[in-house]
Amino acid sequence: MKNVVFSFILLSLSFVSVSQPSSQYSWKYYTTGNTGILGDYSEVLWIDHEGNPYIAAYTPGWEEGGFSKFIQPNSQWINYSNVEYPVMGSTSDVGSSRISDIAEDSGGILWMATWRGILKFDPSVGGSSLMFWDANNSLHPGGRTLDIDVAPDGSIWAAVFYSTWGEGGLIHFDPTTNTWQYWGYGSTANNWPGLIGFCEQLSVQIKPAGGYTVWIDGAGWNTMIAFDSDTQLFTLLPQNNVAGEVVALPGNDCIDGEGNLWALRYTSPGNSFSLDYRTPEGTWVTPSQPSSVISDIWAFKAFGNHEALITGLNSEVFQFDGSIWQSKGIWRDGAYTYALDIDATGNIWVSGVEGAAKRDVVTGQWQRYRITNSSQIDYFLEDLTIDNDGNVWMTGNGGPGIGGFQKFDGTSWTGFNENTYGLGYPFPFPTDNTEAICYRPSNGSVVINPMFNFLHSWNGSSYNSLNYNHSRSRGLTEDSQSRLWSLGEYSELSYYNDANQTWTSVPFLGIGNGIRKDPERPGTVWACSGYEVLRTDGSYNFSKVVDDFQELDPQSDVLTTAIPAPGGISWVGSNKGLVKLDASNNTYQFFSPSNSAIPGENVTPLAYSPDGILWFTNFSSVDTTRIGLCWFDGTQFGIFPVEPGGLPHAQIPDMEVKEVQDGYELWMSCLSRGIAVLSIITTPVGITQPPITEPDLSIMNYPNPLTGRTTLNFSLMNEGLISLTIYDLNGKVVRDLVNTFCKSGPSNAEWDGCNNLGTRVGSGIYTCRLTEGKYSKSILLIVQ
C-alpha cells in the first residue's frame, strides 16, 4: 500500500478476508448537533465571568447536542456534544443530549440539569472532566431534571419531573461526601409531603443568620414547598387561595444579586397573580408589575439589585431596573423562549426554539445565532468541494425554506441562506436546497445548482448565471484546461466556454451519476450514468456501456460511479461488483464476491487517494452485516464497518480528498448523518509519525476468536471516567461492560459472550470500544 502506515487485523469471514487499520487514522464528525450552536432547540444559556455565553441546544430526532461556549471576540464556538463525549448520553435515547439548566458552584464547576440526569463540567479542564449521574449510578429517579441550584454549603439541589423513562421528585447531592438524598411520591423523610411526585423549579435563598431555604415548585399549580437547612425539614406552604400565598416560581433563576427570592403570589379571585420578591429577612415586596406577560411567563431571570428579565408568549423581552419594566424588543417572532441572562455590561441574551440572540446594550439591536449561521445545517447534504485554501464547501438544507450552501474554514461556518442574520450571505433562489457544488481553481469561483434553478457562480460578492439550459445538474467538475463540465439529469453532458458564455454538448446516454476530472489526460473527464461510462475531452471519446461487460445483464444491471486513476484507469462501480477499466488498452478486470475478497457486490467508488487506494462504499449489498466504507490497494480489500465512533453511515453520495501535512483526509457526506472525515497518516520513507489516535489509550484481548469468555486488557495514562462497550456491526449496543471512573494504569474486564439480557450472542464480528472523554479506541472480536 505504498507509504501508508497501517496495522491490520485480519479477519476470516468464510472465504473472504477483510482488513481494517487499527491505528494511524482518526474520525471526525460535523453535524447539526455538534457544531456551532448544536441545534435549533436551545433551552439554556448561562454567561460566564468574561461575558461569554454557554448555550445548550440539541437536534430532536437525531438526539445530538449538548452545550457550547461562544467566544465572542473570536466568533468561535467551543462544542461539547454527546457525539464526541458519549458520557453525556446515547444518541439512541430521547432527551440524552438535552440540558434544562446550568448552575455554577464556588469552585467554578458547572452543574447541569439534563433530561436524563445531572452533568458535571469543569471549564478549566474541558471535556475530560465531564461526569454524569442518573438512575443507573445514583439515587436520581431517572426522570427529566428541569432545574438545578447550588447551596451555600456546596451541595446540589435538583428538581426532577416525571417522564416516560423515569420518576420525578427532589434530589440533593453532596459532592464532598458523594452522598445522595431523594424525595418523591410516597416519601415522608424530613417531612416531605408524600403526595408530591415531581418538581418543576427550585431556588436556594441564603438566610441572614446562616443556613438557607430551598424553595421548591412542586407538581401542578399552587404546590410550593420550603426546605429549611437548619431544621432539615420540608414545609408544604398554605394552599387556601388567600392573598399573599406563594403559588409558583416564575422560572429557574429566581434569586437576584441581593439574595431576594422572586415568586408569584396569589392576589384575589379573578385577578392576575403578582410577581413579588422576598428579602432574605423574610419581607415581601410588591414592585411594579410586567402586566403584559404576567399571565403567560415563558422565561425569567432575577439578577442585580432586585432586577429581573422576563418574556412571554410573543418573545418580547422586558427588563426591570428596580423601578419600572421596559421593553427591550422582540428577539424573534413566535413562542417557546426558554432562557434569559444578562452580562456585566448590560447585553441581554435569550434562547429558545430557533436558537439564541444577543441584544447589544449600545445599539439596542438583536443579533441572532442559529444553525443557519453558526453550524453545519444538514444531515442529508449531497455534494462537497474543496478550494485551494482548504475550505470545504457543501450543499445544505436546514428545513423548509432554510437552505442553500455553506463554507467551513476549519473553525467557523459561513452560511449562504435566507436566515444568516447578517453573519453570512443571501441565497436569492426560489428553492431551499442546492444539489451540486464545485470550486473552480481557474478563477476562484464556486458554481452551484440550486434545485431546479440552473447553474450560477458565486465570485465572493455576487451570483452570476452561467446560462445553463437545464434546471438540474447531477455533477460538476473543472478539467485541466479550466473548462467547467456539467453532467445533466437525462443523457446530457456539456462543457462551458467562459469567453462567450456558451455550452457545448457531448453525446452521452443515461441518467447521470457522477463526473470527475482525469488526473493526467489534458482537458479530459470521466462521466458515468447507470448505462454508460465515458472518458472524453469533447472530441476524443472512450465509452463503455453495460452491454460491454459480460458479467452484467443489460436488462437489469446498472453502473454507479466512475473514479479515475493515473494511467488511463477508471474504477467503475455496479450492482454486481467493481470494474477496473483501462482506457489505454481497452481492457477491464471485474471484481465480485465470487472471484475476490471484495466485501459486497453493490459497489459505488468514491475517491482515489494520493497513496494509490481506491475508496468505495458497498451500501445496499446483500450481506448487510458487512456494510461500510471499503478500500482496495490493488491487492487487498478492507472495510470500515458502520459503528459508533467510526463510520456513521455507509450511504455516501460524495467523497472529496483533502491533502494535509503527513497525509490526507477523506471528507464524505453520509446521508442522515452529516459529514464524516477520515484522517489518514502517510509517512515518507525513513520517518516515523506518531499515531493520530490518543496514545494514552490501549486495549487488547485474549483469546480472539472466542468460543467462551475473553479477557479485555486496557490501560489509561490518566485517570478518568471510561466506558467499555460491545457493539455489533450495525452499531447496536450488545453489552455495556464498564461505565465507571478508572485509575491510571492497566485494568481489565471480562466478556462472557452474552448481551445485556444475559443471552449468548451469535457467531460473527463485534466491536469492543474503549472511551475516555472524546478519545476512544476499538478492537474487533470474533465470536465462534
CSV table of C-alpha atoms in Angstrom, one decimal, residues 3-243:
chain,number,residue,atom,x,y,z
A,3,ASN,CA,3.6,4.8,2.1
A,4,VAL,CA,0.5,4.2,4.3
A,5,VAL,CA,1.3,3.3,7.9
A,6,PHE,CA,-1.5,0.8,8.6
A,7,SER,CA,-1.5,-2.0,11.1
A,8,PHE,CA,-4.0,-4.6,10.1
A,9,ILE,CA,-6.3,-7.0,11.9
A,10,LEU,CA,-7.0,-9.9,9.6
A,11,LEU,CA,-10.5,-11.4,9.9
A,12,SER,CA,-11.7,-14.7,8.4
A,13,LEU,CA,-15.2,-14.4,7.0
A,14,SER,CA,-15.8,-17.8,5.5
A,15,PHE,CA,-13.7,-17.4,2.3
A,16,VAL,CA,-13.5,-13.6,2.4
A,17,SER,CA,-10.7,-11.8,4.1
A,18,VAL,CA,-11.1,-8.1,5.1
A,19,SER,CA,-8.8,-5.8,6.9
A,20,GLN,CA,-9.2,-2.6,8.9
A,21,PRO,CA,-6.5,-0.2,10.1
A,22,SER,CA,-6.0,-0.4,13.9
A,23,SER,CA,-4.1,2.9,14.2
A,24,GLN,CA,-2.8,5.8,12.2
A,25,TYR,CA,-6.3,7.0,11.4
A,26,SER,CA,-9.0,9.0,13.2
A,27,TRP,CA,-12.6,10.1,12.7
A,28,LYS,CA,-14.2,13.5,13.0
A,29,TYR,CA,-17.9,14.4,12.5
A,30,TYR,CA,-19.7,17.6,11.6
A,31,THR,CA,-23.4,17.6,12.1
A,32,THR,CA,-26.1,20.0,13.2
A,33,GLY,CA,-25.8,18.5,16.7
A,34,ASN,CA,-22.0,19.0,17.3
A,35,THR,CA,-21.1,22.3,15.6
A,36,GLY,CA,-21.8,25.9,16.4
A,37,ILE,CA,-24.9,26.3,18.5
A,38,LEU,CA,-25.6,22.5,18.5
A,39,GLY,CA,-29.1,22.6,17.2
A,40,ASP,CA,-32.2,24.8,16.7
A,41,TYR,CA,-33.7,23.9,20.1
A,42,SER,CA,-31.9,25.9,22.8
A,43,GLU,CA,-33.3,25.5,26.4
A,44,VAL,CA,-30.4,27.1,28.4
A,45,LEU,CA,-27.9,29.9,28.4
A,46,TRP,CA,-25.5,30.9,31.1
A,47,ILE,CA,-23.0,33.8,30.8
A,48,ASP,CA,-19.5,33.2,32.3
A,49,HIS,CA,-17.4,35.8,34.1
A,50,GLU,CA,-15.8,37.0,30.9
A,51,GLY,CA,-19.2,37.7,29.3
A,52,ASN,CA,-19.1,34.6,27.0
A,53,PRO,CA,-22.4,32.6,26.9
A,54,TYR,CA,-22.7,28.9,27.4
A,55,ILE,CA,-25.7,27.8,25.2
A,56,ALA,CA,-27.2,24.4,25.5
A,57,ALA,CA,-29.0,23.1,22.4
A,58,TYR,CA,-30.0,19.9,20.7
A,59,THR,CA,-31.4,18.4,17.5
A,60,PRO,CA,-34.5,16.4,18.1
A,61,GLY,CA,-34.9,13.2,16.1
A,62,TRP,CA,-31.2,12.6,16.0
A,63,GLU,CA,-30.8,13.4,19.7
A,64,GLU,CA,-27.4,15.0,19.2
A,65,GLY,CA,-26.4,18.1,21.2
A,66,GLY,CA,-25.0,19.3,24.4
A,67,PHE,CA,-23.6,22.8,25.2
A,68,SER,CA,-21.3,25.3,23.5
A,69,LYS,CA,-19.2,28.2,24.8
A,70,PHE,CA,-19.2,31.1,22.4
A,71,ILE,CA,-16.0,33.1,22.5
A,72,GLN,CA,-17.4,36.4,21.2
A,73,PRO,CA,-14.1,38.3,20.3
A,74,ASN,CA,-13.1,35.4,18.0
A,75,SER,CA,-16.6,34.4,16.9
A,76,GLN,CA,-15.6,30.9,17.9
A,77,TRP,CA,-17.8,28.1,19.2
A,78,ILE,CA,-16.3,25.5,21.6
A,79,ASN,CA,-18.5,22.5,21.5
A,80,TYR,CA,-19.2,19.7,24.0
A,81,SER,CA,-21.7,17.3,22.5
A,82,ASN,CA,-22.7,13.7,23.0
A,83,VAL,CA,-21.3,12.9,19.6
A,84,GLU,CA,-17.7,13.4,20.9
A,85,TYR,CA,-18.5,12.8,24.6
A,86,PRO,CA,-20.7,9.7,24.9
A,87,VAL,CA,-20.7,10.1,28.7
A,88,MET,CA,-23.3,12.9,28.1
A,89,GLY,CA,-25.8,10.3,26.9
A,90,SER,CA,-26.6,8.0,24.0
A,91,THR,CA,-28.0,9.4,20.7
A,92,SER,CA,-30.3,6.4,20.9
A,93,ASP,CA,-32.1,7.8,24.0
A,94,VAL,CA,-34.6,10.7,23.6
A,95,GLY,CA,-33.5,13.6,25.8
A,96,SER,CA,-30.0,12.4,26.5
A,97,SER,CA,-28.4,15.5,25.0
A,98,ARG,CA,-31.0,18.0,26.2
A,99,ILE,CA,-30.0,20.3,29.0
A,100,SER,CA,-32.5,22.3,31.0
A,101,ASP,CA,-30.4,24.5,33.4
A,102,ILE,CA,-26.8,25.4,34.4
A,103,ALA,CA,-25.6,26.5,37.8
A,104,GLU,CA,-22.1,27.3,39.0
A,105,ASP,CA,-20.6,26.4,42.3
A,106,SER,CA,-18.0,28.4,44.3
A,107,GLY,CA,-15.1,26.5,42.7
A,108,GLY,CA,-16.2,27.4,39.2
A,109,ILE,CA,-17.6,23.9,38.4
A,110,LEU,CA,-20.7,23.9,36.2
A,111,TRP,CA,-23.6,21.6,37.2
A,112,MET,CA,-26.2,20.9,34.5
A,113,ALA,CA,-29.7,19.6,34.7
A,114,THR,CA,-30.3,17.3,31.8
A,115,TRP,CA,-33.4,15.5,30.6
A,116,ARG,CA,-32.0,12.2,31.9
A,117,GLY,CA,-29.8,13.1,34.9
A,118,ILE,CA,-27.2,15.5,36.2
A,119,LEU,CA,-24.0,16.5,34.4
A,120,LYS,CA,-20.8,18.0,36.0
A,121,PHE,CA,-18.3,20.0,34.0
A,122,ASP,CA,-15.1,21.8,34.9
A,123,PRO,CA,-14.4,24.6,32.3
A,124,SER,CA,-10.7,24.8,33.4
A,125,VAL,CA,-10.2,21.1,32.4
A,126,GLY,CA,-12.5,20.7,29.5
A,127,GLY,CA,-14.3,17.7,28.1
A,128,SER,CA,-12.4,15.1,30.1
A,129,SER,CA,-13.9,16.4,33.3
A,130,LEU,CA,-17.5,15.5,32.2
A,131,MET,CA,-19.3,13.3,34.7
A,132,PHE,CA,-22.9,12.1,34.6
A,133,TRP,CA,-25.3,10.7,37.1
A,134,ASP,CA,-28.7,9.2,36.5
A,135,ALA,CA,-30.8,6.3,37.9
A,136,ASN,CA,-28.1,3.8,36.9
A,137,ASN,CA,-25.3,5.2,39.1
A,138,SER,CA,-27.1,7.3,41.8
A,139,LEU,CA,-30.4,7.8,43.6
A,140,HIS,CA,-31.6,10.0,40.8
A,141,PRO,CA,-35.1,8.8,39.9
A,142,GLY,CA,-34.4,8.8,36.2
A,143,GLY,CA,-36.9,11.5,35.1
A,144,ARG,CA,-36.4,14.8,33.4
A,145,THR,CA,-34.2,17.1,35.5
A,146,LEU,CA,-35.7,20.6,34.9
A,147,ASP,CA,-33.8,22.9,37.4
A,148,ILE,CA,-30.6,22.8,39.4
A,149,ASP,CA,-29.1,25.1,42.0
A,150,VAL,CA,-26.1,25.1,44.3
A,151,ALA,CA,-26.5,25.7,48.1
A,152,PRO,CA,-24.0,27.7,50.2
A,153,ASP,CA,-22.6,24.5,51.6
A,154,GLY,CA,-21.7,23.4,48.1
A,155,SER,CA,-24.4,20.7,47.8
A,156,ILE,CA,-26.5,20.3,44.7
A,157,TRP,CA,-30.3,20.5,44.6
A,158,ALA,CA,-32.3,19.4,41.5
A,159,ALA,CA,-35.9,19.4,40.6
A,160,VAL,CA,-37.0,16.2,38.6
A,161,PHE,CA,-40.1,15.9,36.5
A,162,TYR,CA,-41.8,12.6,35.8
A,163,SER,CA,-41.2,11.2,32.3
A,164,THR,CA,-41.8,8.0,30.4
A,165,TRP,CA,-38.2,6.9,31.1
A,166,GLY,CA,-38.1,7.7,34.9
A,167,GLU,CA,-39.8,9.0,38.0
A,168,GLY,CA,-39.7,12.6,39.4
A,169,GLY,CA,-39.0,14.2,42.7
A,170,LEU,CA,-36.4,16.2,44.5
A,171,ILE,CA,-32.6,15.4,44.6
A,172,HIS,CA,-29.9,16.5,47.0
A,173,PHE,CA,-26.3,15.6,46.3
A,174,ASP,CA,-23.2,16.4,48.4
A,175,PRO,CA,-20.1,16.2,46.1
A,176,THR,CA,-17.7,16.2,49.1
A,177,THR,CA,-19.1,13.0,50.6
A,178,ASN,CA,-20.7,11.6,47.4
A,179,THR,CA,-24.0,11.1,49.2
A,180,TRP,CA,-27.4,11.4,47.7
A,181,GLN,CA,-30.9,12.0,49.0
A,182,TYR,CA,-34.2,11.6,47.2
A,183,TRP,CA,-37.7,12.6,47.9
A,184,GLY,CA,-40.6,11.6,45.6
A,185,TYR,CA,-44.1,10.2,45.6
A,186,GLY,CA,-44.8,8.3,48.8
A,187,SER,CA,-41.7,9.7,50.6
A,188,THR,CA,-42.1,11.0,54.2
A,189,ALA,CA,-38.5,11.6,55.2
A,190,ASN,CA,-37.7,15.1,56.5
A,191,ASN,CA,-41.5,15.8,56.5
A,192,TRP,CA,-41.7,15.6,52.7
A,193,PRO,CA,-45.3,15.8,51.5
A,194,GLY,CA,-45.8,12.3,50.2
A,195,LEU,CA,-48.4,13.2,47.5
A,196,ILE,CA,-45.8,15.3,45.6
A,197,GLY,CA,-44.4,13.1,42.9
A,198,PHE,CA,-42.3,15.5,40.8
A,199,CYS,CA,-40.9,19.0,40.9
A,200,GLU,CA,-40.6,21.8,38.2
A,201,GLN,CA,-38.4,24.6,39.6
A,202,LEU,CA,-36.4,25.4,42.7
A,203,SER,CA,-34.2,28.2,44.1
A,204,VAL,CA,-31.9,28.4,47.1
A,205,GLN,CA,-32.1,31.5,49.2
A,206,ILE,CA,-29.4,32.3,51.8
A,207,LYS,CA,-30.7,33.2,55.3
A,208,PRO,CA,-29.0,36.2,57.0
A,209,ALA,CA,-28.1,34.3,60.1
A,210,GLY,CA,-26.7,31.4,58.2
A,211,GLY,CA,-28.2,28.4,56.5
A,212,TYR,CA,-30.5,28.5,53.6
A,213,THR,CA,-34.0,27.8,52.4
A,214,VAL,CA,-34.8,25.8,49.3
A,215,TRP,CA,-38.0,27.0,47.6
A,216,ILE,CA,-39.5,24.2,45.5
A,217,ASP,CA,-42.2,24.4,42.9
A,218,GLY,CA,-43.9,21.0,43.2
A,219,ALA,CA,-46.3,19.1,41.0
A,220,GLY,CA,-49.0,21.3,39.4
A,221,TRP,CA,-50.1,24.8,40.2
A,222,ASN,CA,-50.1,26.2,43.7
A,223,THR,CA,-47.9,23.5,45.2
A,224,MET,CA,-45.0,25.2,46.9
A,225,ILE,CA,-42.6,23.5,49.4
A,226,ALA,CA,-39.9,25.1,51.5
A,227,PHE,CA,-36.9,23.3,53.0
A,228,ASP,CA,-35.0,24.7,56.0
A,229,SER,CA,-31.4,23.7,56.2
A,230,ASP,CA,-31.3,24.3,59.9
A,231,THR,CA,-34.2,22.1,60.8
A,232,GLN,CA,-33.7,19.7,57.8
A,233,LEU,CA,-37.5,19.7,57.4
A,234,PHE,CA,-39.8,20.4,54.5
A,235,THR,CA,-43.0,22.6,54.8
A,236,LEU,CA,-45.9,22.4,52.4
A,237,LEU,CA,-46.9,26.1,52.1
A,238,PRO,CA,-50.6,27.1,52.5
A,239,GLN,CA,-52.8,26.5,49.5
A,240,ASN,CA,-56.0,28.3,50.6
A,241,ASN,CA,-56.2,30.9,47.7
A,242,VAL,CA,-55.6,33.7,50.2
A,243,ALA,CA,-53.9,36.9,49.1
